[in-house]
């Protein structure tokens, strides 16, 4: 798994990586949360940006010039969604178990 993540970041352009990390870090530092919640939201923001930037560009048929901006928006959006879900549930572990249970039951 670690090799896949490192390989993915190796193929990203340098400035795109900087934009993704900067937006996810800014979002994680500006929220009112504990250390581990900040770490979690940072990594989920980075993962959302790395995973969904190219599919979103393809779906909306955007030019490659919009790649960095799209990655930044996705980094902030992924972080915001995670922060919202963590605040929604007072016990994030129980909420995650409930969510996985519902998801597995529907398959």
GROMACS .gro file of N, CA and C in nm:
model
  321
    1UNK      N    1   0.082  -0.119   0.000
    1UNK     CA    2   0.000   0.000   0.000
    1UNK      C    3   0.086   0.126   0.000
    2UNK      N    4   0.192   0.125   0.080
    2UNK     CA    5   0.280   0.240   0.087
    2UNK      C    6   0.348   0.264  -0.047
    3UNK      N    7   0.384   0.157  -0.117
    3UNK     CA    8   0.447   0.172  -0.248
    3UNK      C    9   0.352   0.240  -0.346
    4UNK      N   10   0.224   0.206  -0.341
    4UNK     CA   11   0.125   0.268  -0.430
    4UNK      C   12   0.115   0.418  -0.403
    5UNK      N   13   0.111   0.456  -0.276
    5UNK     CA   14   0.099   0.597  -0.240
    5UNK      C   15   0.224   0.673  -0.284
    6UNK      N   16   0.340   0.619  -0.255
    6UNK     CA   17   0.464   0.686  -0.296
    6UNK      C   18   0.476   0.693  -0.448
    7UNK      N   19   0.436   0.589  -0.517
    7UNK     CA   20   0.439   0.589  -0.664
    7UNK      C   21   0.344   0.695  -0.720
    8UNK      N   22   0.228   0.710  -0.658
    8UNK     CA   23   0.132   0.812  -0.703
    8UNK      C   24   0.189   0.951  -0.686
    9UNK      N   25   0.249   0.979  -0.570
    9UNK     CA   26   0.308   1.111  -0.547
    9UNK      C   27   0.431   1.134  -0.634
   10UNK      N   28   0.502   1.029  -0.669
   10UNK     CA   29   0.620   1.042  -0.755
   10UNK      C   30   0.580   1.092  -0.894
   11UNK      N   31   0.464   1.050  -0.942
   11UNK     CA   32   0.419   1.089  -1.076
   11UNK      C   33   0.348   1.224  -1.080
   12UNK      N   34   0.314   1.280  -0.965
   12UNK     CA   35   0.250   1.412  -0.963
   12UNK      C   36   0.353   1.521  -0.988
   13UNK      N   37   0.313   1.625  -1.060
   13UNK     CA   38   0.404   1.739  -1.075
   13UNK      C   39   0.433   1.803  -0.939
   14UNK      N   40   0.551   1.862  -0.926
   14UNK     CA   41   0.595   1.918  -0.799
   14UNK      C   42   0.498   2.022  -0.746
   15UNK      N   43   0.458   2.118  -0.829
   15UNK     CA   44   0.372   2.226  -0.781
   15UNK      C   45   0.232   2.176  -0.746
   16UNK      N   46   0.186   2.074  -0.815
   16UNK     CA   47   0.055   2.018  -0.781
   16UNK      C   48   0.061   1.954  -0.642
   17UNK      N   49   0.170   1.885  -0.613
   17UNK     CA   50   0.189   1.825  -0.482
   17UNK      C   51   0.193   1.933  -0.373
   18UNK      N   52   0.261   2.042  -0.401
   18UNK     CA   53   0.269   2.152  -0.305
   18UNK      C   54   0.130   2.212  -0.279
   19UNK      N   55   0.051   2.231  -0.386
   19UNK     CA   56  -0.084   2.286  -0.372
   19UNK      C   57  -0.172   2.194  -0.288
   20UNK      N   58  -0.167   2.065  -0.316
   20UNK     CA   59  -0.249   1.968  -0.243
   20UNK      C   60  -0.213   1.968  -0.094
   21UNK      N   61  -0.085   1.959  -0.065
   21UNK     CA   62  -0.040   1.954   0.074
   21UNK      C   63  -0.071   2.086   0.145
   22UNK      N   64  -0.050   2.198   0.078
   22UNK     CA   65  -0.075   2.328   0.140
   22UNK      C   66  -0.223   2.347   0.174
   23UNK      N   67  -0.311   2.316   0.079
   23UNK     CA   68  -0.454   2.335   0.106
   23UNK      C   69  -0.503   2.241   0.215
   24UNK      N   70  -0.457   2.117   0.214
   24UNK     CA   71  -0.499   2.022   0.318
   24UNK      C   72  -0.443   2.064   0.454
   25UNK      N   73  -0.320   2.115   0.456
   25UNK     CA   74  -0.258   2.157   0.582
   25UNK      C   75  -0.326   2.281   0.637
   26UNK      N   76  -0.354   2.378   0.552
   26UNK     CA   77  -0.424   2.499   0.597
   26UNK      C   78  -0.560   2.463   0.657
   27UNK      N   79  -0.632   2.377   0.586
   27UNK     CA   80  -0.763   2.336   0.636
   27UNK      C   81  -0.753   2.262   0.768
   28UNK      N   82  -0.654   2.177   0.782
   28UNK     CA   83  -0.640   2.099   0.905
   28UNK      C   84  -0.599   2.188   1.023
   29UNK      N   85  -0.517   2.288   0.999
   29UNK     CA   86  -0.471   2.375   1.107
   29UNK      C   87  -0.577   2.475   1.151
   30UNK      N   88  -0.668   2.513   1.062
   30UNK     CA   89  -0.767   2.614   1.095
   30UNK      C   90  -0.890   2.560   1.166
   31UNK      N   91  -0.904   2.431   1.175
   31UNK     CA   92  -1.022   2.376   1.240
   31UNK      C   93  -0.999   2.362   1.390
   32UNK      N   94  -1.108   2.361   1.463
   32UNK     CA   95  -1.102   2.340   1.607
   32UNK      C   96  -1.120   2.191   1.633
   33UNK      N   97  -1.009   2.123   1.650
   33UNK     CA   98  -1.014   1.978   1.670
   33UNK      C   99  -0.889   1.934   1.743
   34UNK      N  100  -0.890   1.809   1.783
   34UNK     CA  101  -0.773   1.751   1.848
   34UNK      C  102  -0.666   1.716   1.746
   35UNK      N  103  -0.552   1.676   1.796
   35UNK     CA  104  -0.439   1.645   1.709
   35UNK      C  105  -0.471   1.535   1.610
   36UNK      N  106  -0.528   1.424   1.657
   36UNK     CA  107  -0.553   1.311   1.569
   36UNK      C  108  -0.663   1.341   1.467
   37UNK      N  109  -0.759   1.424   1.503
   37UNK     CA  110  -0.861   1.464   1.406
   37UNK      C  111  -0.799   1.551   1.297
   38UNK      N  112  -0.706   1.637   1.334
   38UNK     CA  113  -0.637   1.719   1.234
   38UNK      C  114  -0.553   1.633   1.140
   39UNK      N  115  -0.485   1.536   1.197
   39UNK     CA  116  -0.404   1.445   1.114
   39UNK      C  117  -0.494   1.368   1.017
   40UNK      N  118  -0.605   1.318   1.068
   40UNK     CA  119  -0.699   1.242   0.984
   40UNK      C  120  -0.756   1.328   0.872
   41UNK      N  121  -0.799   1.448   0.905
   41UNK     CA  122  -0.857   1.535   0.801
   41UNK      C  123  -0.752   1.576   0.699
   42UNK      N  124  -0.627   1.595   0.742
   42UNK     CA  125  -0.520   1.629   0.648
   42UNK      C  126  -0.500   1.517   0.547
   43UNK      N  127  -0.486   1.394   0.595
   43UNK     CA  128  -0.459   1.283   0.505
   43UNK      C  129  -0.579   1.251   0.415
   44UNK      N  130  -0.699   1.268   0.465
   44UNK     CA  131  -0.816   1.245   0.380
   44UNK      C  132  -0.827   1.354   0.275
   45UNK      N  133  -0.794   1.477   0.311
   45UNK     CA  134  -0.792   1.585   0.211
   45UNK      C  135  -0.691   1.558   0.100
   46UNK      N  136  -0.573   1.514   0.137
   46UNK     CA  137  -0.470   1.481   0.037
   46UNK      C  138  -0.516   1.364  -0.049
   47UNK      N  139  -0.573   1.263   0.014
   47UNK     CA  140  -0.619   1.146  -0.061
   47UNK      C  141  -0.731   1.182  -0.158
   48UNK      N  142  -0.824   1.266  -0.115
   48UNK     CA  143  -0.932   1.309  -0.204
   48UNK      C  144  -0.877   1.384  -0.324
   49UNK      N  145  -0.781   1.471  -0.302
   49UNK     CA  146  -0.724   1.548  -0.413
   49UNK      C  147  -0.648   1.459  -0.510
   50UNK      N  148  -0.568   1.368  -0.457
   50UNK     CA  149  -0.490   1.280  -0.545
   50UNK      C  150  -0.580   1.185  -0.622
   51UNK      N  151  -0.683   1.135  -0.557
   51UNK     CA  152  -0.769   1.035  -0.619
   51UNK      C  153  -0.865   1.093  -0.721
   52UNK      N  154  -0.924   1.207  -0.691
   52UNK     CA  155  -1.036   1.255  -0.773
   52UNK      C  156  -1.005   1.370  -0.868
   53UNK      N  157  -0.883   1.422  -0.870
   53UNK     CA  158  -0.853   1.535  -0.958
   53UNK      C  159  -0.868   1.498  -1.105
   54UNK      N  160  -0.799   1.395  -1.149
   54UNK     CA  161  -0.803   1.359  -1.291
   54UNK      C  162  -0.942   1.312  -1.335
   55UNK      N  163  -1.013   1.228  -1.258
   55UNK     CA  164  -1.149   1.193  -1.300
   55UNK      C  165  -1.242   1.314  -1.310
   56UNK      N  166  -1.227   1.411  -1.221
   56UNK     CA  167  -1.310   1.531  -1.226
   56UNK      C  168  -1.277   1.615  -1.349
   57UNK      N  169  -1.149   1.627  -1.382
   57UNK     CA  170  -1.109   1.699  -1.503
   57UNK      C  171  -1.165   1.631  -1.627
   58UNK      N  172  -1.159   1.499  -1.629
   58UNK     CA  173  -1.213   1.424  -1.744
   58UNK      C  174  -1.364   1.437  -1.753
   59UNK      N  175  -1.432   1.430  -1.640
   59UNK     CA  176  -1.578   1.435  -1.639
   59UNK      C  177  -1.630   1.570  -1.691
   60UNK      N  178  -1.570   1.678  -1.644
   60UNK     CA  179  -1.614   1.811  -1.687
   60UNK      C  180  -1.541   1.861  -1.811
   61UNK      N  181  -1.453   1.777  -1.865
   61UNK     CA  182  -1.376   1.809  -1.986
   61UNK      C  183  -1.301   1.942  -1.971
   62UNK      N  184  -1.233   1.956  -1.857
   62UNK     CA  185  -1.154   2.075  -1.829
   62UNK      C  186  -1.014   2.060  -1.885
   63UNK      N  187  -0.950   2.172  -1.911
   63UNK     CA  188  -0.812   2.172  -1.960
   63UNK      C  189  -0.717   2.137  -1.847
   64UNK      N  190  -0.597   2.095  -1.884
   64UNK     CA  191  -0.497   2.058  -1.784
   64UNK      C  192  -0.454   2.177  -1.699
   65UNK      N  193  -0.476   2.298  -1.748
   65UNK     CA  194  -0.440   2.418  -1.672
   65UNK      C  195  -0.519   2.430  -1.543
   66UNK      N  196  -0.634   2.367  -1.535
   66UNK     CA  197  -0.718   2.371  -1.415
   66UNK      C  198  -0.682   2.263  -1.313
   67UNK      N  199  -0.581   2.185  -1.341
   67UNK     CA  200  -0.546   2.072  -1.257
   67UNK      C  201  -0.508   2.113  -1.116
   68UNK      N  202  -0.421   2.214  -1.101
   68UNK     CA  203  -0.377   2.256  -0.968
   68UNK      C  204  -0.492   2.314  -0.887
   69UNK      N  205  -0.572   2.397  -0.951
   69UNK     CA  206  -0.685   2.458  -0.880
   69UNK      C  207  -0.787   2.352  -0.837
   70UNK      N  208  -0.813   2.257  -0.924
   70UNK     CA  209  -0.906   2.149  -0.891
   70UNK      C  210  -0.853   2.065  -0.775
   71UNK      N  211  -0.723   2.036  -0.777
   71UNK     CA  212  -0.663   1.959  -0.667
   71UNK      C  213  -0.673   2.034  -0.536
   72UNK      N  214  -0.653   2.164  -0.537
   72UNK     CA  215  -0.665   2.244  -0.415
   72UNK      C  216  -0.807   2.243  -0.361
   73UNK      N  217  -0.903   2.259  -0.450
   73UNK     CA  218  -1.044   2.258  -0.407
   73UNK      C  219  -1.081   2.121  -0.351
   74UNK      N  220  -1.035   2.015  -0.415
   74UNK     CA  221  -1.065   1.881  -0.365
   74UNK      C  222  -0.998   1.854  -0.231
   75UNK      N  223  -0.877   1.906  -0.211
   75UNK     CA  224  -0.809   1.888  -0.082
   75UNK      C  225  -0.889   1.955   0.030
   76UNK      N  226  -0.938   2.075   0.004
   76UNK     CA  227  -1.019   2.144   0.105
   76UNK      C  228  -1.154   2.076   0.123
   77UNK      N  229  -1.214   2.031   0.014
   77UNK     CA  230  -1.345   1.967   0.023
   77UNK      C  231  -1.338   1.835   0.099
   78UNK      N  232  -1.238   1.755   0.069
   78UNK     CA  233  -1.221   1.629   0.142
   78UNK      C  234  -1.198   1.651   0.289
   79UNK      N  235  -1.121   1.753   0.322
   79UNK     CA  236  -1.097   1.788   0.460
   79UNK      C  237  -1.224   1.837   0.527
   80UNK      N  238  -1.301   1.919   0.456
   80UNK     CA  239  -1.425   1.973   0.514
   80UNK      C  240  -1.528   1.864   0.538
   81UNK      N  241  -1.542   1.773   0.445
   81UNK     CA  242  -1.637   1.662   0.463
   81UNK      C  243  -1.597   1.576   0.582
   82UNK      N  244  -1.469   1.548   0.595
   82UNK     CA  245  -1.422   1.467   0.708
   82UNK      C  246  -1.444   1.539   0.840
   83UNK      N  247  -1.412   1.668   0.843
   83UNK     CA  248  -1.433   1.745   0.967
   83UNK      C  249  -1.580   1.749   1.004
   84UNK      N  250  -1.667   1.764   0.906
   84UNK     CA  251  -1.810   1.764   0.932
   84UNK      C  252  -1.856   1.631   0.990
   85UNK      N  253  -1.810   1.521   0.932
   85UNK     CA  254  -1.849   1.390   0.982
   85UNK      C  255  -1.795   1.364   1.123
   86UNK      N  256  -1.674   1.413   1.151
   86UNK     CA  257  -1.619   1.394   1.284
   86UNK      C  258  -1.696   1.475   1.388
   87UNK      N  259  -1.742   1.593   1.350
   87UNK     CA  260  -1.821   1.674   1.443
   87UNK      C  261  -1.963   1.620   1.457
   88UNK      N  262  -2.012   1.558   1.351
   88UNK     CA  263  -2.148   1.503   1.353
   88UNK      C  264  -2.159   1.392   1.457
   89UNK      N  265  -2.055   1.316   1.469
   89UNK     CA  266  -2.056   1.204   1.562
   89UNK      C  267  -1.965   1.235   1.680
   90UNK      N  268  -2.017   1.218   1.798
   90UNK     CA  269  -1.934   1.239   1.917
   90UNK      C  270  -1.835   1.124   1.936
   91UNK      N  271  -1.867   1.007   1.880
   91UNK     CA  272  -1.779   0.891   1.886
   91UNK      C  273  -1.747   0.848   1.743
   92UNK      N  274  -1.638   0.897   1.684
   92UNK     CA  275  -1.608   0.868   1.544
   92UNK      C  276  -1.589   0.719   1.513
   93UNK      N  277  -1.535   0.644   1.608
   93UNK     CA  278  -1.514   0.500   1.584
   93UNK      C  279  -1.649   0.429   1.573
   94UNK      N  280  -1.740   0.461   1.662
   94UNK     CA  281  -1.873   0.400   1.657
   94UNK      C  282  -1.946   0.440   1.529
   95UNK      N  283  -1.931   0.567   1.491
   95UNK     CA  284  -1.993   0.615   1.368
   95UNK      C  285  -1.936   0.542   1.246
   96UNK      N  286  -1.805   0.521   1.243
   96UNK     CA  287  -1.742   0.450   1.132
   96UNK      C  288  -1.791   0.305   1.124
   97UNK      N  289  -1.804   0.240   1.240
   97UNK     CA  290  -1.856   0.103   1.243
   97UNK      C  291  -2.000   0.098   1.192
   98UNK      N  292  -2.081   0.195   1.233
   98UNK     CA  293  -2.219   0.202   1.187
   98UNK      C  294  -2.225   0.225   1.036
   99UNK      N  295  -2.143   0.316   0.987
   99UNK     CA  296  -2.140   0.345   0.843
   99UNK      C  297  -2.095   0.224   0.762
  100UNK      N  298  -1.993   0.154   0.809
  100UNK     CA  299  -1.947   0.033   0.739
  100UNK      C  300  -2.053  -0.076   0.744
  101UNK      N  301  -2.123  -0.087   0.857
  101UNK     CA  302  -2.230  -0.186   0.868
  101UNK      C  303  -2.342  -0.161   0.770
  102UNK      N  304  -2.380  -0.035   0.755
  102UNK     CA  305  -2.485   0.000   0.658
  102UNK      C  306  -2.438  -0.024   0.516
  103UNK      N  307  -2.313   0.012   0.489
  103UNK     CA  308  -2.259  -0.005   0.354
  103UNK      C  309  -2.249  -0.153   0.316
  104UNK      N  310  -2.203  -0.236   0.407
  104UNK     CA  311  -2.188  -0.380   0.379
  104UNK      C  312  -2.324  -0.449   0.367
  105UNK      N  313  -2.422  -0.402   0.441
  105UNK     CA  314  -2.554  -0.461   0.438
  105UNK      C  315  -2.621  -0.437   0.303
  106UNK      N  316  -2.591  -0.327   0.238
  106UNK     CA  317  -2.654  -0.294   0.110
  106UNK      C  318  -2.594  -0.367  -0.008
  107UNK      N  319  -2.486  -0.437   0.009
  107UNK     CA  320  -2.422  -0.505  -0.104
  107UNK      C  321  -2.489  -0.634  -0.137
   0.00000   0.00000   0.00000
